[in-house]
Amino acid sequence: MTFPGYRRALRILARHIPRHRSQQLVGLAVLTVASTLAELLSISAAFPFLAVIAEPERLYDLPAAEPLIAFLGAEGPQDLIAPLCLLFAAAVIMAGALRLTLIWTQSRLSHLIGIDLAVEIFYRTLYQPYSVHAARNSSRTISVIMGKSMRLVTGFMLPLFQILAAATLMVLAMGTLLLFVPGVALSLVGGIAAVYGLTALVLLRPIAHNGTTIAREMPRTMQALQEGLGGIRDVLLDGSQPLHVARFARSVRLQRLATADNVVMGMAPRYVVETIGIVLIVIVAYVLVTGEGRLQTALPVLGAVALAAQRLLPVAQQAYNAWTQIRGAQAVIGECLSYLEQPTRAGDTGLPPPPLPFERDIRLEGVSLSYASSERPALDAVDLVIERGTRIGIVGPTGSGKSTLADVLMGLIVPDAGQMRVDATPIDDVTRRAWQRRIAHVPQAIFLTDASLAENIAFSEEPDRIDRARLARAVAQAQLGTTVAELPQGLETVVGERGVRLSGGQRQRIAIARALYREADVIVFDEATSALDTRTETRVMEAIAGLDRNLTLIMIAHRLTTLRDCDRILRIEAGRIVATGTPEEMLDIDPH
């Protein structure tokens, strides 16, 4: 998704920012206005303060000062010095305090909103269909959630606030200066606006281009890290460290240099304006001193101009930086907004429904499915009946549709045609989540976290809520008892990232125990033993064979010999079931 424009982007964000955060944003807007007015007051107080210091009696010649003199009750010029000093100091202190409060509030609120948006994106991402996840690169998704989501706030919302606040202060400050030094006011504000406006036009495309580069390279950098560290065994064996380092270096170099260029382009106008400002003050000083011949007359004006420039220049620079942030972040903002707009199905969110009743059978009726990347269908008019408590084996060559069939049975993929029924109940958007509560999955490569064995078996459950009795049953049924007894801390032993401290057979038994802990009625083994050696595979298959006969098991394998204990075996080729029979009958046809 490209940047949708400011109005649409704000509407999208308004839909996803919690109500209490919106109220806090209103408070931030009020604080921004108060800070702006305080800055204006400090600028407005500068001229009378400096006039009193340089030439107190001259303040009485200014019509604009009459209300202030009346308010202070001053009888003579000397009576104005102390009150105006206090007033000016108070205005400066108040402006500084409000500015500091505004910065603190902006920082806190921006990070809180960033957290809210990251959580919302993660929430919506987890509820996307399996087909969406299968088509995405996880590195890109992680970079959006962990890094880019914050740019919605720091690169869009807050910069807009800063631009509006800066514009308001510039307009009000110019109006105030016009009361005292109209010519100088027009030159000062006009000069600042001209320099920043011209710079913005010149750097419009480079900043946007760099922003696109940053958005593109962030996930590539993360992908290079994940591939290098995730496949460290192969990297060490192949000696391919230079390749992975080169990929990372190339991507991170493009990303960081684009960021550095944007920083420079964001800072450059400040020094130009500072130079022009100093030259302007010199010119004003010359005109005032030579024109009226009195240094006392020139000093208040010069002081007011210098203070106004000192106040306005950072504000103008902040507004320009805010603009560069928005321009540089447009590609990232568009990508994050597309993740925020991910739809969720009503049946997937909220409290999980009770498990769907399953007493008789699972039926596929004319199920067909095609992938956009393939010319032939992955499944082609498949009819299948799986009775409760049976053990079904599925074999076939690579790409024949075995895993796709398993994904359809688990409700992870919705077929293009045909229907799946459980006890005559159609599996659709309403019933899919309830059906999935009956299913567990044992993959070829189980995902293990760097946590205890118990936490990995009771995956997706808080450690203090693990049912220890159910955990013990799952360990026993998966024949993990001996392994647990040999570990130094038993079930509390930390298995290491991705289970690197365990053997392949142990990891697969953990996968089986995880499925059993869920107390599922249907367990799908997706080539769960294909990566194991023959001896380890035999032991794992013995563990599977010893499972409760009331469980419905669906086992996908490349070799028929792996499925000897199944009640029935299906052979799939080109998305069709081409043969079915008992293990003995299928082995007679194909002994492999």
XYZ file of C-alpha atoms in Angstrom:
592
model
C 0.000 0.000 0.000
C 1.414 3.378 -1.023
C 0.942 6.487 1.065
C -2.830 7.142 0.861
C -2.711 10.885 1.448
C -2.907 12.843 4.660
C -6.674 12.819 5.163
C -7.134 9.112 4.525
C -4.089 8.253 6.644
C -5.524 10.245 9.549
C -8.933 8.566 9.134
C -7.318 5.124 9.223
C -5.332 6.001 12.337
C -8.438 7.447 14.018
C -10.169 4.079 13.605
C -7.364 2.162 15.305
C -6.211 4.504 18.084
C -8.010 3.698 21.376
C -10.570 6.242 22.542
C -8.618 7.236 25.656
C -5.537 7.893 23.514
C -7.610 10.190 21.285
C -8.625 12.128 24.390
C -4.972 12.350 25.405
C -4.161 13.696 21.934
C -6.714 16.453 22.488
C -4.926 17.248 25.746
C -1.631 17.316 23.858
C -3.138 19.766 21.363
C -4.237 22.046 24.219
C -0.758 21.850 25.745
C 0.763 22.652 22.337
C -1.405 25.773 22.044
C -0.469 26.824 25.604
C 3.225 26.345 24.848
C 2.875 28.344 21.636
C 1.171 31.208 23.452
C 3.869 31.160 26.132
C 6.548 31.402 23.450
C 4.631 34.301 21.919
C 4.412 36.026 25.302
C 8.158 35.717 25.844
C 8.769 37.257 22.414
C 6.204 40.015 23.029
C 7.763 40.911 26.381
C 11.224 41.281 24.876
C 10.745 44.681 23.257
C 9.302 46.547 26.273
C 11.857 44.884 28.536
C 14.807 45.923 26.391
C 13.299 49.364 25.822
C 13.070 49.942 29.553
C 16.637 48.760 30.091
C 18.047 50.935 27.295
C 15.821 54.011 27.561
C 12.957 53.693 30.116
C 11.220 57.004 29.247
C 10.827 55.954 25.590
C 8.330 53.231 26.554
C 5.824 55.999 27.286
C 5.915 56.979 23.609
C 4.573 53.567 22.510
C 0.744 53.400 22.334
C 0.881 49.600 22.625
C 2.608 49.924 26.023
C -0.123 52.066 27.627
C -2.219 49.121 28.916
C 0.890 47.552 30.454
C 1.893 50.842 32.169
C -1.620 51.254 33.519
C -1.703 47.658 34.753
C 1.617 48.105 36.587
C 0.600 51.491 38.036
C 3.965 53.005 37.180
C 4.383 56.707 37.938
C 7.720 57.057 36.152
C 10.169 55.171 33.930
C 12.174 53.820 36.860
C 9.041 52.204 38.291
C 8.841 49.968 35.208
C 12.254 48.340 35.462
C 11.667 45.858 38.281
C 8.140 44.762 37.216
C 9.167 44.323 33.597
C 12.252 42.342 34.587
C 10.083 40.050 36.666
C 7.443 39.844 33.953
C 9.984 39.022 31.278
C 11.722 36.426 33.454
C 8.358 34.867 34.337
C 7.352 34.712 30.666
C 10.629 33.037 29.715
C 10.434 30.571 32.623
C 6.815 29.727 31.828
C 7.624 29.227 28.137
C 10.550 26.968 28.993
C 8.525 24.960 31.526
C 5.654 24.477 29.085
C 8.074 23.526 26.303
C 9.717 20.915 28.538
C 6.308 19.592 29.604
C 5.235 19.432 25.974
C 8.358 17.490 24.971
C 7.868 15.029 27.845
C 4.176 14.577 27.057
C 4.854 14.145 23.335
C 7.531 11.536 23.989
C 5.430 9.522 26.436
C 2.230 9.709 24.423
C 3.946 8.935 21.126
C 5.493 5.777 22.555
C 2.208 4.733 24.174
C 0.363 5.172 20.882
C 3.209 3.366 19.117
C 2.709 0.442 21.519
C -1.037 0.454 20.860
C -0.524 0.381 17.095
C 2.161 -2.339 17.269
C -0.163 -4.498 19.388
C -3.058 -3.844 16.997
C -0.946 -4.819 13.970
C 0.308 -7.964 15.751
C -3.263 -8.837 16.760
C -4.619 -8.442 13.242
C -1.653 -10.272 11.747
C -2.122 -13.315 13.982
C -5.761 -13.545 12.918
C -4.968 -13.601 9.201
C -5.634 -16.831 7.292
C -2.779 -19.277 6.902
C -2.623 -18.535 3.176
C -1.734 -14.891 3.949
C 1.095 -15.930 6.277
C 2.375 -18.454 3.750
C 2.631 -15.723 1.098
C 4.482 -13.258 3.341
C 8.068 -12.904 4.381
C 8.162 -13.018 8.185
C 11.096 -10.597 8.250
C 8.937 -7.887 6.674
C 6.105 -8.520 9.116
C 8.446 -8.415 12.117
C 10.049 -5.191 10.905
C 6.603 -3.583 10.595
C 5.538 -4.642 14.086
C 8.817 -3.968 15.897
C 10.120 -0.890 14.115
C 7.994 0.622 11.388
C 4.768 0.858 13.416
C 6.384 3.533 15.597
C 6.917 5.662 12.486
C 3.145 6.101 12.228
C 3.466 8.290 15.318
C 6.986 9.737 15.156
C 7.014 10.060 11.375
C 3.453 11.239 10.775
C 1.182 12.185 13.678
C 3.635 14.144 15.833
C 5.253 15.903 12.858
C 1.804 17.137 11.824
C 1.317 18.508 15.333
C 4.708 20.197 15.162
C 4.004 21.764 11.767
C 0.648 23.168 12.915
C 2.145 24.490 16.155
C 5.084 26.053 14.323
C 2.827 27.676 11.730
C 0.617 29.108 14.472
C 3.579 30.527 16.384
C 5.138 32.008 13.239
C 1.897 33.789 12.305
C 1.275 35.119 15.814
C 4.907 36.130 16.291
C 4.895 38.002 13.004
C 1.717 39.807 14.061
C 3.339 40.791 17.357
C 6.552 42.012 15.715
C 4.518 44.056 13.225
C 3.336 46.177 16.158
C 6.908 47.174 16.989
C 9.115 46.740 13.927
C 6.957 45.988 10.860
C 9.708 46.113 8.261
C 12.031 43.915 10.240
C 9.200 41.483 11.018
C 8.378 40.992 7.359
C 12.043 40.514 6.490
C 12.702 38.076 9.341
C 9.675 35.826 8.939
C 9.676 36.131 5.157
C 13.350 35.236 4.961
C 12.943 32.179 7.176
C 9.891 31.000 5.236
C 11.592 31.546 1.872
C 14.722 29.574 2.771
C 12.815 26.626 4.207
C 10.212 26.647 1.437
C 12.827 26.688 -1.327
C 14.824 23.943 0.401
C 11.712 21.807 0.734
C 10.982 22.091 -2.987
C 14.547 21.198 -3.974
C 14.793 18.201 -1.632
C 11.265 16.891 -2.166
C 12.231 13.929 -4.348
C 15.545 12.943 -2.716
C 13.945 12.698 0.716
C 11.043 10.584 -0.596
C 13.469 8.350 -2.523
C 15.560 7.782 0.583
C 12.411 6.967 2.537
C 11.497 4.291 -0.004
C 15.025 2.869 0.257
C 14.790 2.707 4.054
C 11.401 0.979 3.924
C 12.693 -1.583 1.418
C 15.972 -2.372 3.142
C 14.751 -2.655 6.752
C 13.147 -6.100 6.252
C 16.033 -7.222 4.037
C 18.466 -6.401 6.829
C 16.411 -8.397 9.301
C 16.085 -11.272 6.824
C 19.863 -11.392 6.364
C 20.313 -11.609 10.129
C 17.635 -14.277 10.548
C 19.031 -16.432 7.758
C 22.612 -16.155 8.985
C 21.831 -16.873 12.625
C 18.930 -19.257 12.035
C 20.939 -21.502 9.732
C 24.153 -21.255 11.726
C 24.922 -24.975 11.406
C 24.897 -24.840 7.628
C 26.744 -21.523 7.670
C 29.534 -23.012 9.777
C 29.697 -26.200 7.728
C 29.630 -24.425 4.366
C 31.946 -21.638 5.442
C 29.418 -19.200 3.961
C 29.928 -16.461 6.543
C 31.263 -13.984 3.912
C 28.098 -14.403 1.816
C 25.752 -13.671 4.725
C 27.906 -10.799 5.972
C 27.964 -9.309 2.467
C 24.159 -9.500 2.172
C 23.738 -7.856 5.552
C 26.384 -5.209 4.841
C 24.855 -4.307 1.472
C 21.367 -3.907 2.887
C 22.304 -2.114 6.100
C 24.624 0.217 4.165
C 21.815 1.355 1.846
C 19.463 1.774 4.787
C 21.840 3.694 7.054
C 23.253 5.947 4.314
C 19.734 6.887 3.208
C 18.936 7.704 6.830
C 22.128 9.763 7.150
C 21.331 11.702 3.960
C 17.848 12.516 5.233
C 19.315 13.739 8.530
C 21.685 16.061 6.646
C 18.912 17.341 4.369
C 16.787 17.913 7.447
C 19.459 20.007 9.176
C 20.937 21.951 6.238
C 18.508 24.924 6.089
C 19.163 25.843 9.717
C 22.696 27.003 9.037
C 21.645 28.971 5.971
C 18.940 30.765 7.960
C 21.307 31.424 10.868
C 23.764 33.057 8.476
C 21.042 35.158 6.863
C 19.719 36.109 10.298
C 23.082 37.420 11.468
C 23.496 39.417 8.252
C 19.976 40.788 8.692
C 20.713 41.915 12.256
C 23.869 43.685 11.044
C 21.869 45.471 8.350
C 19.141 46.468 10.800
C 21.748 47.751 13.244
C 23.392 49.847 10.549
C 20.095 51.336 9.354
C 18.884 52.147 12.847
C 22.132 53.623 14.094
C 22.901 55.690 10.998
C 19.306 56.685 10.421
C 18.424 57.983 13.845
C 21.936 58.244 15.202
C 21.173 56.757 18.592
C 22.397 53.428 19.892
C 19.770 53.522 22.630
C 17.061 53.508 19.966
C 18.623 50.634 18.072
C 19.333 48.336 21.017
C 15.721 47.416 21.946
C 14.871 46.699 18.310
C 18.013 44.667 17.784
C 17.431 42.761 21.002
C 13.829 42.021 20.107
C 14.839 40.865 16.616
C 17.624 38.689 18.027
C 15.307 37.116 20.606
C 12.565 36.598 18.034
C 15.052 34.952 15.693
C 16.360 32.809 18.557
C 12.789 31.654 19.263
C 11.518 31.348 15.723
C 14.493 29.633 14.115
C 14.208 26.407 16.189
C 10.467 26.391 15.566
C 10.942 26.765 11.825
C 13.647 24.099 11.890
C 11.344 21.795 13.850
C 8.563 22.308 11.323
C 10.935 21.602 8.445
C 12.276 18.494 10.190
C 8.691 17.378 10.727
C 8.016 17.787 7.017
C 11.130 15.803 6.087
C 10.088 13.045 8.499
C 6.679 12.767 6.862
C 8.162 12.787 3.345
C 10.850 10.285 4.294
C 8.421 7.985 6.073
C 5.628 7.903 3.488
C 6.583 4.466 2.150
C 6.817 3.073 5.695
C 3.575 4.775 6.714
C 1.716 3.281 3.745
C 3.012 -0.203 4.559
C 2.056 0.083 8.234
C -1.414 1.369 7.390
C -1.963 -1.641 5.128
C -1.174 -3.916 8.087
C -3.517 -1.908 10.317
C -6.285 -2.361 7.764
C -5.972 -6.156 7.681
C -9.500 -7.556 7.970
C -10.437 -9.988 10.715
C -13.269 -12.460 10.527
C -15.873 -12.269 13.291
C -15.586 -15.997 14.011
C -11.821 -15.794 14.592
C -11.708 -13.104 17.278
C -13.096 -12.970 20.781
C -13.401 -15.884 23.174
C -12.767 -19.301 21.575
C -15.965 -21.246 20.851
C -16.575 -24.704 22.343
C -15.091 -27.561 20.266
C -17.247 -28.688 17.363
C -18.970 -32.023 18.039
C -17.125 -34.881 16.314
C -18.646 -38.321 16.720
C -18.780 -39.951 13.288
C -16.619 -38.761 10.398
C -14.906 -36.036 8.385
C -16.037 -35.688 4.765
C -14.545 -33.888 1.799
C -16.957 -33.492 -1.115
C -15.531 -32.382 -4.464
C -12.821 -30.253 -2.850
C -10.639 -28.356 -5.323
C -7.995 -25.717 -4.728
C -5.498 -23.887 -6.915
C -2.553 -21.627 -6.123
C -1.916 -18.541 -8.199
C 1.708 -19.584 -8.651
C 0.818 -22.970 -10.185
C -0.797 -23.822 -13.506
C -2.423 -27.063 -12.278
C -4.691 -27.433 -9.234
C -3.179 -28.477 -5.893
C -6.351 -30.474 -5.201
C -8.702 -31.623 -7.922
C -12.245 -32.723 -6.980
C -11.165 -34.725 -3.930
C -13.781 -36.922 -2.224
C -12.770 -38.443 1.098
C -14.331 -39.904 4.232
C -12.278 -40.275 7.439
C -14.096 -42.070 10.235
C -13.478 -41.118 13.842
C -10.768 -43.205 15.498
C -9.146 -44.352 12.249
C -5.513 -43.889 11.269
C -5.128 -42.574 7.762
C -1.812 -42.456 5.897
C -1.237 -40.151 2.937
C 1.648 -40.715 0.504
C 2.663 -39.210 -2.779
C 5.531 -37.486 -4.539
C 6.682 -33.974 -3.669
C 4.153 -31.383 -4.854
C 1.351 -33.918 -5.213
C -0.978 -32.084 -2.783
C -0.393 -34.013 0.474
C 0.272 -31.002 2.684
C -2.451 -28.977 0.977
C -4.938 -31.743 1.756
C -3.802 -31.690 5.400
C -4.184 -27.905 5.528
C -7.742 -28.179 4.202
C -8.566 -30.865 6.784
C -7.227 -28.592 9.539
C -9.247 -25.636 8.299
C -6.131 -23.598 7.521
C -6.967 -23.232 3.826
C -10.401 -22.637 2.374
C -10.953 -24.639 -0.832
C -11.977 -22.903 -4.039
C -14.743 -25.424 -4.639
C -16.419 -28.249 -2.782
C -17.093 -28.561 0.907
C -15.780 -30.124 4.082
C -18.179 -31.515 6.674
C -17.736 -32.845 10.189
C -20.679 -34.980 11.326
C -22.702 -33.297 8.552
C -21.775 -29.801 9.859
C -20.242 -27.669 7.086
C -16.888 -26.125 7.958
C -17.130 -22.430 7.111
C -16.189 -19.078 8.610
C -18.607 -19.643 11.489
C -17.600 -23.206 12.441
C -13.924 -23.260 11.425
C -12.530 -22.045 14.746
C -14.659 -24.558 16.681
C -13.382 -27.375 14.449
C -9.773 -26.344 14.916
C -10.165 -26.782 18.661
C -10.403 -30.517 17.936
C -7.122 -30.599 15.975
C -3.413 -30.707 16.804
C -0.528 -30.647 14.361
C 2.876 -32.335 14.481
C 5.098 -30.733 11.799
C 8.340 -31.963 10.313
C 10.264 -29.255 12.181
C 8.662 -28.212 15.454
C 9.063 -24.625 16.603
C 10.688 -24.608 20.042
C 11.317 -21.527 22.158
C 14.300 -20.909 24.426
C 12.234 -21.923 27.455
C 11.660 -24.964 29.642
C 10.525 -28.317 28.319
C 7.233 -27.899 30.164
C 6.596 -24.500 28.551
C 7.359 -25.899 25.109
C 4.918 -28.778 25.550
C 2.202 -26.491 26.934
C 2.879 -24.046 24.103
C 0.784 -20.819 24.076
C -0.032 -21.178 27.757
C 1.296 -19.046 30.609
C 3.815 -20.966 32.773
C 1.809 -20.502 35.967
C -1.331 -21.893 34.280
C 0.138 -25.150 32.998
C -1.982 -28.156 33.996
C 0.657 -30.399 35.537
C -1.529 -33.531 35.525
C -2.320 -33.093 31.828
C 1.363 -32.374 31.174
C 2.396 -35.620 32.881
C -0.109 -37.625 30.791
C 1.137 -36.062 27.555
C 4.764 -36.819 28.481
C 3.922 -40.451 29.262
C 1.866 -40.990 26.090
C 4.599 -39.486 23.926
C 7.181 -41.786 25.562
C 9.168 -38.815 26.802
C 9.539 -40.128 30.350
C 13.056 -41.477 29.885
C 14.213 -38.273 28.209
C 12.761 -36.142 31.015
C 14.426 -38.315 33.657
C 17.818 -37.855 31.966
C 17.598 -34.061 31.795
C 19.320 -32.169 34.631
C 16.198 -30.285 35.700
C 13.544 -32.568 34.273
C 10.613 -30.713 32.754
C 12.110 -27.391 33.864
C 15.228 -27.866 31.720
C 15.667 -25.053 29.189
C 15.883 -26.627 25.736
C 17.749 -23.770 23.996
C 16.720 -21.716 20.984
C 14.933 -23.981 18.473
C 15.730 -26.934 20.765
C 19.417 -27.062 19.839
C 20.194 -29.035 23.003
C 17.883 -31.886 21.984
C 18.147 -34.656 19.423
C 15.816 -34.895 16.437
C 13.870 -37.749 18.018
C 13.445 -35.822 21.265
C 12.157 -32.777 19.403
C 9.583 -34.865 17.558
C 8.420 -36.508 20.782
C 7.988 -33.026 22.229
C 5.873 -32.176 19.187
C 3.727 -35.237 19.865
C 3.466 -34.338 23.567
C 2.419 -30.817 22.617
C -0.364 -32.209 20.440
C -1.482 -34.555 23.225
C -1.424 -31.770 25.818
C -4.055 -30.001 23.756
C -6.297 -33.071 24.257
C -7.181 -32.940 20.590
C -9.311 -35.618 18.931
C -7.539 -35.332 15.582
C -3.751 -35.203 15.207
C -2.152 -34.458 11.852
C 1.452 -35.635 11.366
C 2.885 -33.703 8.429
C 6.003 -35.700 7.431
C 6.869 -35.680 11.118
C 9.612 -38.305 10.759
C 11.043 -37.558 7.326
C 14.078 -35.739 8.753
C 14.968 -38.541 11.182
C 17.319 -41.450 10.737
C 15.798 -44.949 10.477
C 16.405 -45.925 14.110
C 15.004 -42.657 15.518
C 12.076 -42.807 13.102
C 11.243 -46.308 14.335
C 11.155 -45.136 17.946
C 8.987 -42.125 17.129
C 6.598 -44.316 15.133
C 6.409 -46.679 18.103
C 5.371 -43.721 20.227
C 2.702 -42.833 17.657
C 1.510 -46.436 17.444
C 1.050 -46.479 21.216
C -1.341 -43.521 21.232
C -4.981 -43.914 22.275
C -6.950 -45.772 19.608
C -9.820 -43.292 19.992
C -7.673 -40.590 18.448
C -8.047 -39.902 14.746
C -4.584 -39.767 13.199
C -3.730 -38.394 9.765
C -0.119 -39.103 8.810
C 1.648 -37.715 5.755
C 4.828 -39.461 4.623
C 6.991 -40.082 1.567
C 7.495 -43.785 2.308
C 4.785 -46.425 2.632
C 6.878 -48.317 5.166
C 6.478 -45.404 7.579
C 2.697 -45.951 7.562
C 2.546 -49.682 8.370
C 0.360 -49.106 11.427
C -2.301 -47.111 9.581
C -5.780 -48.510 8.951
C -5.892 -47.091 5.447
C -3.432 -45.398 3.083
C -4.222 -42.904 0.318
C -1.915 -42.206 -2.595
C -2.141 -38.693 -4.058
C -0.767 -37.640 -7.423
C -1.361 -34.278 -9.134
C -3.985 -33.319 -6.584
C -6.066 -36.481 -6.968
C -6.477 -39.602 -4.840
C -5.344 -42.266 -7.285
C -5.314 -45.293 -4.970
C -6.476 -46.330 -1.514
C -6.169 -49.499 0.543
C -4.717 -51.168 3.611
C -0.944 -50.978 4.216
C -0.573 -54.555 2.952
C -2.536 -53.842 -0.237
C -0.607 -50.644 -0.943
C 2.755 -52.323 -0.275
C 1.871 -55.040 -2.765
C 1.385 -52.312 -5.376
C 4.463 -50.311 -4.390
C 6.828 -51.985 -1.871
C 8.639 -48.658 -1.223
